[in-house]
Amino acid sequence: MLPYAGAHFLEACSLCSKPLGHNTDIYMYRGNNPFCSQECRQEQIEIDEAKERRWKVAKKSNNKTNVRTGTVAVA
Ligand SMILES: [Zn+2]
């Protein structure tokens, strides 16, 4: 756990930074990210999914490079 994580925990929306009060509905995501609305949480989910897709693409191209390098080394 990062040292500052507790300080911001449940204080503000992770996306739009709107303060979250005791009477406010809080939408949790991945255990420790609070959001003021389903819309904000959905936005974050889409951002994360887009990031994961980019990582997968990057990983795939890295693997291709490694395979090619390996083949060259063997030959
Ligand atoms: Zn929000």
Short mmCIF file of C-alpha atoms in Angstrom, two decimals, residues 24-73:
data_model
loop_
_atom_site.label_atom_id
_atom_site.label_comp_id
_atom_site.label_asym_id
_atom_site.label_seq_id
_atom_site.Cartn_x
_atom_site.Cartn_y
_atom_site.Cartn_z
CA THR A 24 -23.04 10.67 -0.90
CA ASP A 25 -23.36 7.45 -2.82
CA ILE A 26 -19.92 6.02 -3.38
CA TYR A 27 -19.17 3.62 -6.19
CA MET A 28 -16.12 1.46 -5.57
CA TYR A 29 -13.91 0.03 -8.26
CA ARG A 30 -11.01 -2.42 -7.89
CA GLY A 31 -11.24 -2.26 -4.11
CA ASN A 32 -9.81 1.18 -3.42
CA ASN A 33 -10.98 3.66 -6.04
CA PRO A 34 -14.09 5.59 -5.00
CA PHE A 35 -16.28 7.35 -7.57
CA CYS A 36 -19.11 9.84 -7.15
CA SER A 37 -21.27 8.22 -9.82
CA GLN A 38 -21.64 5.15 -11.99
CA GLU A 39 -20.71 7.35 -14.94
CA CYS A 40 -17.35 8.26 -13.40
CA ARG A 41 -16.65 4.65 -12.48
CA GLN A 42 -17.59 3.48 -15.97
CA GLU A 43 -15.27 6.11 -17.44
CA GLN A 44 -12.39 4.78 -15.31
CA ILE A 45 -13.18 1.19 -16.30
CA GLU A 46 -13.03 2.19 -19.97
CA ILE A 47 -9.73 4.03 -19.43
CA ASP A 48 -8.27 0.96 -17.71
CA GLU A 49 -9.54 -1.38 -20.43
CA ALA A 50 -8.02 0.83 -23.11
CA LYS A 51 -4.71 0.80 -21.20
CA GLU A 52 -4.80 -2.99 -20.89
CA ARG A 53 -5.45 -3.35 -24.60
CA ARG A 54 -2.42 -1.15 -25.34
CA TRP A 55 -0.25 -3.22 -22.98
CA LYS A 56 -1.34 -6.43 -24.68
CA VAL A 57 -0.51 -5.01 -28.10
CA ALA A 58 2.88 -3.79 -26.84
CA LYS A 59 3.58 -7.19 -25.25
CA LYS A 60 2.67 -8.99 -28.45
CA SER A 61 5.03 -6.90 -30.56
CA ASN A 62 7.81 -7.36 -27.99
CA ASN A 63 7.37 -11.12 -28.18
CA LYS A 64 7.59 -10.98 -31.96
CA THR A 65 10.85 -9.06 -31.70
CA ASN A 66 12.22 -11.58 -29.20
CA VAL A 67 11.28 -14.51 -31.44
CA ARG A 68 12.93 -12.87 -34.41
CA THR A 69 16.07 -12.08 -32.40
CA GLY A 70 16.13 -15.66 -31.10
CA THR A 71 15.85 -17.07 -34.60
CA VAL A 72 18.68 -14.86 -35.81
CA ALA A 73 20.85 -15.92 -32.86
#
